[in-house]
Every structure is written in C-alpha cells, then in structure tokens.
Short mmCIF file of C-alpha atoms and ligand atoms in Angstrom, two decimals:
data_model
loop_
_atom_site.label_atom_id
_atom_site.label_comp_id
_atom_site.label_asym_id
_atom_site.label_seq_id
_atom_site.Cartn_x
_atom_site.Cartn_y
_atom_site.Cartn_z
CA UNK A 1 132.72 86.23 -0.70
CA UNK A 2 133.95 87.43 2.71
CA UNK A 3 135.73 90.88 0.78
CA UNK A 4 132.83 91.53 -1.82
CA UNK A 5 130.88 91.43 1.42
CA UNK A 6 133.14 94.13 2.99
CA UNK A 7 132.13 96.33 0.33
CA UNK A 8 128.50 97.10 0.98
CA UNK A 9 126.81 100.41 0.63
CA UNK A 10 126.18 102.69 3.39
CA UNK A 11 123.84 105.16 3.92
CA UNK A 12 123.48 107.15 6.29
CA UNK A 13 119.53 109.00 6.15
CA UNK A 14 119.23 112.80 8.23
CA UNK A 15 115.76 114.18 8.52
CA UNK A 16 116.50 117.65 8.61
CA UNK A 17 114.15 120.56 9.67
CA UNK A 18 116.01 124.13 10.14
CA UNK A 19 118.53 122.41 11.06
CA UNK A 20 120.91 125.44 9.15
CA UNK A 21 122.65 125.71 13.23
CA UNK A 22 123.92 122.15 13.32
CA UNK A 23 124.24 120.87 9.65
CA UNK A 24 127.81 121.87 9.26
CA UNK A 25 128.98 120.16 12.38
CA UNK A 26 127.08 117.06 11.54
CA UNK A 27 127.80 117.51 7.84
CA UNK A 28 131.64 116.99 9.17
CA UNK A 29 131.01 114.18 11.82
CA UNK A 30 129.31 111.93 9.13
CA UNK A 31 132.11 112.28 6.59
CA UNK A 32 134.34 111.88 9.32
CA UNK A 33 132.77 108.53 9.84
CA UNK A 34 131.92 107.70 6.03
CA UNK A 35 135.71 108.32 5.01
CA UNK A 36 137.21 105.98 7.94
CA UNK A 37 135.03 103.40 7.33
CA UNK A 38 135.79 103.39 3.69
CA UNK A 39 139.49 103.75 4.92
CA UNK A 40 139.23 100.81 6.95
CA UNK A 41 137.39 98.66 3.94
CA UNK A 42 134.28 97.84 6.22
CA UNK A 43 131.76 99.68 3.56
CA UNK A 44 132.02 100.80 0.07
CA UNK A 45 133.33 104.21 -1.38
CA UNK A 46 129.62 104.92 -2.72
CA UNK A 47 128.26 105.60 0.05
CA UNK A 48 126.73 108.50 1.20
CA UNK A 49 125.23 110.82 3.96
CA UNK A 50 122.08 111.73 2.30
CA UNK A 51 120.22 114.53 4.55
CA UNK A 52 115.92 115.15 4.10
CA UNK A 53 115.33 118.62 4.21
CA UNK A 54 111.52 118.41 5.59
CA UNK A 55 110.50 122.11 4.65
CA UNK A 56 112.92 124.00 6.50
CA UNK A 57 111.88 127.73 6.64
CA UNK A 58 115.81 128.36 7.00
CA UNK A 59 118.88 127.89 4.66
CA UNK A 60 119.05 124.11 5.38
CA UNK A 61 118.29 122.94 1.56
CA UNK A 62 120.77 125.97 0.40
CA UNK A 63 123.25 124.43 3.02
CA UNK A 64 122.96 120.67 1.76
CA UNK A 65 123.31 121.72 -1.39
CA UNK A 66 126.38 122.89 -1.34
CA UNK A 67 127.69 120.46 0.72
CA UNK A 68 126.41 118.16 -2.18
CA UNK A 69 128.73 120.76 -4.18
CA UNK A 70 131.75 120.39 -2.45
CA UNK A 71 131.82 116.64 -1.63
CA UNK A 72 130.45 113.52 -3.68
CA UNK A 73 129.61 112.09 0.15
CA UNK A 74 126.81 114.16 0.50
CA UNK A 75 123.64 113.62 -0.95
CA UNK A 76 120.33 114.82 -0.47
CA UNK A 77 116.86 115.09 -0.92
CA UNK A 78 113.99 117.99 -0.75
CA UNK A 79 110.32 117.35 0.28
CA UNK A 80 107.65 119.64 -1.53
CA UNK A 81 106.56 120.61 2.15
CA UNK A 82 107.16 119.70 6.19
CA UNK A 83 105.62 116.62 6.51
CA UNK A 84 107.19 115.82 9.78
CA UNK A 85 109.73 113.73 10.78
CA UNK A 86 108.67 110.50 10.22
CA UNK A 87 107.44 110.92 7.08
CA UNK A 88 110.75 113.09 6.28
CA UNK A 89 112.70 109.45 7.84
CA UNK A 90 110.86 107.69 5.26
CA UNK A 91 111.61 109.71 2.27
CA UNK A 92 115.31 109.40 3.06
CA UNK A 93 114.81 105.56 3.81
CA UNK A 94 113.01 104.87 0.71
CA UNK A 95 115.27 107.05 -1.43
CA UNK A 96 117.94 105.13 -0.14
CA UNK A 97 116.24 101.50 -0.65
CA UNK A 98 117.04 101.07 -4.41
CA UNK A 99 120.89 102.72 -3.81
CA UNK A 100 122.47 101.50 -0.59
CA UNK A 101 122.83 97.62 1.13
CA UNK A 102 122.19 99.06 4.19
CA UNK A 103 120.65 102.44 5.85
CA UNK A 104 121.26 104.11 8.98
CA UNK A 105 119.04 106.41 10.27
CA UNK A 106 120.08 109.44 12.31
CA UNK A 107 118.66 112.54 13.68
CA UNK A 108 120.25 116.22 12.73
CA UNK A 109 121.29 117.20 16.10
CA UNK A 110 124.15 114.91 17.43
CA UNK A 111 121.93 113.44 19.87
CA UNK A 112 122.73 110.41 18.60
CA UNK A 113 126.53 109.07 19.21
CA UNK A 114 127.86 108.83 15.22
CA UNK A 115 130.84 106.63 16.41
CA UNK A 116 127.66 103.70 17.28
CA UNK A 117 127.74 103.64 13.82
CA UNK A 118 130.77 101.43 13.60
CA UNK A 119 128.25 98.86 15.63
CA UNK A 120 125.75 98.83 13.78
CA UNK A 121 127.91 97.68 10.80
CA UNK A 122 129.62 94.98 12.62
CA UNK A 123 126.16 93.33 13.68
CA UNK A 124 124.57 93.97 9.97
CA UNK A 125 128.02 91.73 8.87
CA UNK A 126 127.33 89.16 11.62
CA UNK A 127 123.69 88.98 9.84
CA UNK A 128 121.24 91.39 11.04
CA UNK A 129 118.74 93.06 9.34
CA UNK A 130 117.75 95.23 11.71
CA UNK A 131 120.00 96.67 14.55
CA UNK A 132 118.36 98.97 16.87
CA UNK A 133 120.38 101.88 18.59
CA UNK A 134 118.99 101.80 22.58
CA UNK A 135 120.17 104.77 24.94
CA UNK A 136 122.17 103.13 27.42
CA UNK A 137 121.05 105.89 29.81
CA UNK A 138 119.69 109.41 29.74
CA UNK A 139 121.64 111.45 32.11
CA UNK A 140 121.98 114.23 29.64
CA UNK A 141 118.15 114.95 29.35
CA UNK A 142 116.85 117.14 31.74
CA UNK A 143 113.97 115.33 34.19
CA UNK A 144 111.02 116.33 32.90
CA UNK A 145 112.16 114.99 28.96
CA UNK A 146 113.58 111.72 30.73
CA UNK A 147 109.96 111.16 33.01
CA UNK A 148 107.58 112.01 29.84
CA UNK A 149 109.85 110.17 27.49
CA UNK A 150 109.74 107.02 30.04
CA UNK A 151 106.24 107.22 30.52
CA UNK A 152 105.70 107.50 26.81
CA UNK A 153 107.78 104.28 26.21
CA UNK A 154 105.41 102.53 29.08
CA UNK A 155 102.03 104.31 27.87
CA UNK A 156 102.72 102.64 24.69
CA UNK A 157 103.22 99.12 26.02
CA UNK A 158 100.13 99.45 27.88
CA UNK A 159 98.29 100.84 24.95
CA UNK A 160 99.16 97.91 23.20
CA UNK A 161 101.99 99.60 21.02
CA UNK A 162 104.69 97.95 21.02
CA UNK A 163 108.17 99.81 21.01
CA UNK A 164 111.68 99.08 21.65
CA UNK A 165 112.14 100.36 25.29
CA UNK A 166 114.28 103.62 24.89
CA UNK A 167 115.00 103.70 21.09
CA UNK A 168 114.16 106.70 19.03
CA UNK A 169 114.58 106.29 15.43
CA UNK A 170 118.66 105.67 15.21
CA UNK A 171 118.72 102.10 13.73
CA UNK A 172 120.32 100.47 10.60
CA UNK A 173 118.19 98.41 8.28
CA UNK A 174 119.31 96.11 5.71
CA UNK A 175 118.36 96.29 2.16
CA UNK A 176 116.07 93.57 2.65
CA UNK A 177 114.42 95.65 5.75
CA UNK A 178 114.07 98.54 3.76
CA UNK A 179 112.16 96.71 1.42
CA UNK A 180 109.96 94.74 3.17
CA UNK A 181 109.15 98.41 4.91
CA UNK A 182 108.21 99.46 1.93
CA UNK A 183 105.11 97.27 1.91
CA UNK A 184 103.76 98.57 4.59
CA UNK A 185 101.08 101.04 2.83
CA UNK A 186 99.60 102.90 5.78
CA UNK A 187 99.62 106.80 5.14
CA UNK A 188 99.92 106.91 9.11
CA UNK A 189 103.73 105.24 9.52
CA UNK A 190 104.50 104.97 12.61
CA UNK A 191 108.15 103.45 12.15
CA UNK A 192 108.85 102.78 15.45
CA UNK A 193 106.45 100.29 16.09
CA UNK A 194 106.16 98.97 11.90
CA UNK A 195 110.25 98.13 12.00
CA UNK A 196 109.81 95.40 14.83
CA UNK A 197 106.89 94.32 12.55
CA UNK A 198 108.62 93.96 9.61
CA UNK A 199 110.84 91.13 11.27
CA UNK A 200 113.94 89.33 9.98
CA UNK A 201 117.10 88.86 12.59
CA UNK A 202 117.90 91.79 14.94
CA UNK A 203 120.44 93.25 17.25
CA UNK A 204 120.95 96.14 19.76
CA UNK A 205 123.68 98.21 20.20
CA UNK A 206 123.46 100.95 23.58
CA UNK A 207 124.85 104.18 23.06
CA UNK A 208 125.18 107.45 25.68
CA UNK A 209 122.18 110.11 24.04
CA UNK A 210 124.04 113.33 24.08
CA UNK A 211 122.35 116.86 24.23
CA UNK A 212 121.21 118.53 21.14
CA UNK A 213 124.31 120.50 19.52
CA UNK A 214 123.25 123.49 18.60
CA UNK A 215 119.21 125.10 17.89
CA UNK A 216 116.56 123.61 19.59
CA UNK A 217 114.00 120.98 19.89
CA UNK A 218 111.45 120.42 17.34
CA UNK A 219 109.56 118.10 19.52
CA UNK A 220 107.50 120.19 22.26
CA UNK A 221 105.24 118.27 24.62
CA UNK A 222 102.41 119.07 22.83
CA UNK A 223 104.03 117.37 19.54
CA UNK A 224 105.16 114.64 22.28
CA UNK A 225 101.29 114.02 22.95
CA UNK A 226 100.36 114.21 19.70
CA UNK A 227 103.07 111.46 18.66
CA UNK A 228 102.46 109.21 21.43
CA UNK A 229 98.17 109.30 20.07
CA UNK A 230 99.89 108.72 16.79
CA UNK A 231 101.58 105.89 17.19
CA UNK A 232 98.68 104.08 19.77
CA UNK A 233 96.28 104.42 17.57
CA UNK A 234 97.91 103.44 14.01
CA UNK A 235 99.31 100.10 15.94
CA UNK A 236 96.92 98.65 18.20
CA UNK A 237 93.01 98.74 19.00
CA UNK A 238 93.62 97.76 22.17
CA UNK A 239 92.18 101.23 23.58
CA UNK A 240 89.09 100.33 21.97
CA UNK A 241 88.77 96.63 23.89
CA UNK A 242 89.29 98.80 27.26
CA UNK A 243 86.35 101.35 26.26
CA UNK A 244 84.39 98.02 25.88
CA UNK A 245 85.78 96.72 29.20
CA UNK A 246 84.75 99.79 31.21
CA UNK A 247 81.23 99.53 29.21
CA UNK A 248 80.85 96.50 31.04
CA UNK A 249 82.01 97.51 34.32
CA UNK A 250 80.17 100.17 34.40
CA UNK A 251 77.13 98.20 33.52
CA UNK A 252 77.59 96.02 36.12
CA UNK A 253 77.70 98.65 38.72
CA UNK A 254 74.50 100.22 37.17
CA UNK A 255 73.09 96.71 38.06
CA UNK A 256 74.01 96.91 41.52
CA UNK A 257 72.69 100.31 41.53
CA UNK A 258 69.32 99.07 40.57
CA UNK A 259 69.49 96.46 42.98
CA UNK A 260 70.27 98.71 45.68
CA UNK A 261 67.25 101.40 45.14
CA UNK A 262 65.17 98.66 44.43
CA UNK A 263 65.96 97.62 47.98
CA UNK A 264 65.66 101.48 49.27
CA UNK A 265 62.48 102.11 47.49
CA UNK A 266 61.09 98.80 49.60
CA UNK A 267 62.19 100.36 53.00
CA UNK A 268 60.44 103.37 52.01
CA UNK A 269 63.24 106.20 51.87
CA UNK A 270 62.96 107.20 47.92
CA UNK A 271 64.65 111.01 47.64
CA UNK A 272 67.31 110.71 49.23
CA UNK A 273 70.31 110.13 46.82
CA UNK A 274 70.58 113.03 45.01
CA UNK A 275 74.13 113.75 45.06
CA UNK A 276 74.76 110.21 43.53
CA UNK A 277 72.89 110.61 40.73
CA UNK A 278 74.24 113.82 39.81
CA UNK A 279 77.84 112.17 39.91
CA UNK A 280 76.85 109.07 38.01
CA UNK A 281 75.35 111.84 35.32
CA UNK A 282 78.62 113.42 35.14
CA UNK A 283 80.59 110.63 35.52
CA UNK A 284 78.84 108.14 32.86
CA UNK A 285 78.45 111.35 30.46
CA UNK A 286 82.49 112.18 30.70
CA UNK A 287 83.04 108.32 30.07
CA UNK A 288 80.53 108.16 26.66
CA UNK A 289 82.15 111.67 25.70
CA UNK A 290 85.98 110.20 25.94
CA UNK A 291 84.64 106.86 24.41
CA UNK A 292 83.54 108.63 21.47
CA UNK A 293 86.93 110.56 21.06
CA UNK A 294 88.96 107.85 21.48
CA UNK A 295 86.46 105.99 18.84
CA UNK A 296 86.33 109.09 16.64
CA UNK A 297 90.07 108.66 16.37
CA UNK A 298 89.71 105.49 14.47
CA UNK A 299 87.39 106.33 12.35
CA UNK A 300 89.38 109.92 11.04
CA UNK A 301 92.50 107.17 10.80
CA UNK A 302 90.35 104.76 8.46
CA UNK A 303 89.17 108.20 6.78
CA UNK A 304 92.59 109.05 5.91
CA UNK A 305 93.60 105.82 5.17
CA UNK A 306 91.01 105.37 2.33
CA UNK A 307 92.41 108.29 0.77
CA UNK A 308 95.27 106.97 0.25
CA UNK A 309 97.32 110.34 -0.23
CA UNK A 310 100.90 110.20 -1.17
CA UNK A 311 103.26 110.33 2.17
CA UNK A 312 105.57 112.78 1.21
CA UNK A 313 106.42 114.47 -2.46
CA UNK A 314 109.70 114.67 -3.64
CA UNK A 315 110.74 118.54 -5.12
CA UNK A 316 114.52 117.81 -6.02
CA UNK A 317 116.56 115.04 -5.64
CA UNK A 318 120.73 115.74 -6.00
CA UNK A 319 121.83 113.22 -8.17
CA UNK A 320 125.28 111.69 -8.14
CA UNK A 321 125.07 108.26 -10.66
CA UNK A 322 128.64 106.74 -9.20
CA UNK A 323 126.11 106.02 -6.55
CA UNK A 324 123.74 104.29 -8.06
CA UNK A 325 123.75 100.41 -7.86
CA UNK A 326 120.99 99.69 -10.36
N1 UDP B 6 112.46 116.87 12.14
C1 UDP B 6 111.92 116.81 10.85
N2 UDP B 6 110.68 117.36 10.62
C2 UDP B 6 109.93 117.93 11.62
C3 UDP B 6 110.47 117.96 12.93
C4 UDP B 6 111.74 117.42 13.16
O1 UDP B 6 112.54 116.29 9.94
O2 UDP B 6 108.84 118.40 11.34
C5 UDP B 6 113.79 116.28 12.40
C6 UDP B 6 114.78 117.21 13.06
O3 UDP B 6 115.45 118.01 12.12
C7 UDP B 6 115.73 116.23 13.75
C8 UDP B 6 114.82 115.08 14.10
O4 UDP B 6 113.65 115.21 13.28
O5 UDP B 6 116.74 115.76 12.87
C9 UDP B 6 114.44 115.02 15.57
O6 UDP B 6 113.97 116.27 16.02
P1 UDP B 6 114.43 116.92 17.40
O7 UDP B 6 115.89 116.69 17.62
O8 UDP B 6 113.98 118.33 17.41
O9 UDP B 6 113.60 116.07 18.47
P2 UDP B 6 114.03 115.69 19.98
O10 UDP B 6 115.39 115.07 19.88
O11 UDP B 6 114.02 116.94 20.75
O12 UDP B 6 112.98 114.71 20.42
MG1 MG B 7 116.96 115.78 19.10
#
C-alpha cells in the first residue's frame, strides 16, 4: 500500500505566454526536480512537466516542442488562441486530470521557488487534496507591486471574494481536486477563489517569491484591475447588497433633507441653498451612474454565461502514451 502509494503521478502544469526568454531555464529546473523526485521514489517515472503555450506571438510552442523532442519529461499543450492565464492554467489542469494523481501548478518565470515542490508532495502523502503555496514574504517585489498586490488580496475580502491571503496560483491539487474542479461550469473561472470552493482537506506550504528570471511581466496594473473586477464579480454579489445599502442611506438622508426645508420653508428663508442642491445633483447622479456599472457588470457576466462558449480550444496536444494512466 504504503510503496504503490509512493508511486503517484506528478504533474507539473506551466501557463506559458512568450515565455521563449525563460523556458529553457525553467525547462531545466523542472526536470531537475522531476528526475530527483523519481530518483528518490516519492513520485512515479510518468510524470511530466507539461507547459500551456497560451498564444505566444514568440517561439515558445517551437521551444516546447522540442523540448518534448529531446526528453519524454516534457509535455505540452497548444491553445488555438491567448485566452489568458487562467484559462491557459485550466487547460493544463484539465489536460492533466485524466493522466496524473496529482497536479502542480506553476508560473513560467521562476517566481515561484520549484524546490516547494518537494512540500507540496509530502502534504498530498499525509492526505491533502489541496496544498496551497503562500509567499512567506515579498521582499523581492518592488513597493508599488507589494502595496497593490496587498490591497488586492484585502479588496477582495471586503468584496466578498474570498482568497487565500498572498497565494497566486502555485498549488498542488489531487486527482480528486482536479475533478471536482472540473464541475465547476462557469466560462468566467476565477480559480483562485473556485479551489477553496471545491473543498476536501488542505495544507499550506510558505515559500520566498523570487523576481521574475528573465522577460517581463504580463500582468500590468491595468490587467491587475481588470483581474481583481474579475474575480469580485464571478464570486460574490456582495457589491450589489452595498449599492442597495447606500440606496438606503442615501434615502434616509433625502428624508432628513425634506425635513429640514420643510422646516426652512416655515421660517420663511426658501432660496437660499443652492450650492447644496447642485452637490446632491452631482453627487446622487455619480452614485446611480456607478450603481448601474457595477450592476451592468452582472448582467454582461450572466450574458456570457448563457452562452456557454468553450473556455479554451485545444490546437495540438504532444502525445507521449507511457504517460497515460487510462
Ligand atoms: N500568462 C499566460 N497568458 C497570459 C498572460 C500570462 O499564460 O495571457 C502566464 C505567463 O506566461 C506566466 C504566468 O501566466 O507563466 C504569470 O504571468 P506573469 O509572471 O507575467 O505575472 P506576474 O508574476 O507579473 O503577476
Ligand atoms: Mg510572474
């Protein structure tokens, strides 16, 4: 029992988009890794980086596959377009599902320590289905990536999003994981926030978050923004209770407002109050505006969502069959 269990298959899932820089430096790391686990009997000999090119405009798919070429570790699979990152993660991780026992997931750049790896693997053999990678601390980022990041991580909370404070998307999930993922049907996966959803017993392992190894960030702060609205609105409504909070706030003031010129208009003094009312005008039409964005939001999600369009397309996949399971 204890040494079939020993035996389990790894992968290890790479969203790559021109990433042609880095890939051979990671490309070594991870077979580094993959051949001394193996060596040291913790995970089976079928397992395999397998990298997602996400429509990279560079050589990155020419690069994988020859890697593929060159050594039965490497696998990999091409997406008929960019579809961005998560949806590249999920590719991988649902490529992987019906191949591997378990699946880590790991950005291109080295950001992520590869030697946490060894972690992960202990606490998947202790019994978890899901361990998360946490940055222990984020010396390496410059200030303004650590303060937005941070204040992304608490924006969520608020928002009613719940995340794992300071993990990114380096986790492992167990077969079982993967597959109860795979129920989750939303076009607009937000994995961060669907993993802790999917349940099942979990771990955390902290490692150091190192600086990007070579080209450069695909995440600018306008994708930041756009990520952070992403992943609000596909997991909570809760922005929609507050719009109805402030509705009623700002009711109640209008009350007192009526009360109050009610009052005035008794005493006698009737024009004065100008300047108010232009604020409130500005100030009530700026909240109905933003109220109807944020509800707009919800709607184009339901919109998409009815649609039901396919996630991400497969173009090629490389094939090796020793690494099949079933
Ligand atoms: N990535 C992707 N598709 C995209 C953008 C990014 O697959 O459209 C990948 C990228 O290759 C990398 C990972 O997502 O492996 C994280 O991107 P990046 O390191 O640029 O983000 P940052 O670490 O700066 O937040
Ligand atoms: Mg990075």
């Amino acid at each position: 029992m204890e040494i079939q269990q020993m035996n389990d298959i790894l992968y290890i899932v790479v969203p790559c988009y021109n990433e042609q820089d880095v890939l051979p430096e990671t490309a070594r790391r991870l077979r580094r890794k993959l051949e001394e686990l193996i060596g040291a009997g913790r995970i089976s000999a079928c397992s395999r980086v397998l990298f997602v090119n996400d429509g990279s405009k560079d050589k990155t798919w020419e690069l994988i596959v020859r890697l593929h070429g060159e050594c039965p570790l490497f696998s990999g699979v091409d997406l008929s377009r960019n579809r961005g990152h998560q949806n590249a993660l999920l590719a991988g991780l649902m490529t992987a599902k019906d191949r591997c026992d378990m699946a880590v997931s790991m950005d291109a750049d080295l950001q992520d320590d590869v030697d946490t790896v060894d972690a992960m693997v202990e606490q998947y053999y202790a019994g978890c289905d899901v361990v998360y990678g946490v940055r222990s601390s984020r010396k390496k980022d410059s200030f303004f990536k650590r303060f937005t990041a941070e204040s992304f991580y608490r924006l969520m909370n608020f928002m009613g999003a719940e995340t794992v404070f300071n993990h990114a998307d380096y986790r492992l999930l167990s077969r079982r994981a993967l597959e109860g993922l795979a129920q989750f049907k939303e076009v607009n996966l937000f994995l961060r926030g669907i993993v802790p959803l999917v349940g099942y017993p979990c771990a955390v392992v902290e490692y150091e978050r190192g600086e990007r190894f070579a080209g450069e960030s695909k995440y600018p702060l306008k994708k930041m923004v756009a990520f952070a609205m992403e992943g609000i609105t596909s997991l909570s409504v809760k922005p929609i209770r507050y719009i109805t909070i402030l509705g009623f706030l700002i009711f109640l003031v209008s009350l007192l407002m009526l009360a109050y010129s009610v009052v005035r208009w008794a005493q006698g003094a009737t024009i004065i109050g100008w300047a108010s009312v232009i604020c409130s005008v500005w100030a009530i039409g700026g909240l109905m505006l933003l109220s109807l964005g944020v509800i707009g939001e919800y709607i184009g999600k339901i919109y998409l969502e009815t649609k039901g369009r396919p996630r991400f397309l497969l173009r090629e996949v490389l094939e090796d069959l020793d690494g099949k399971t079933d």
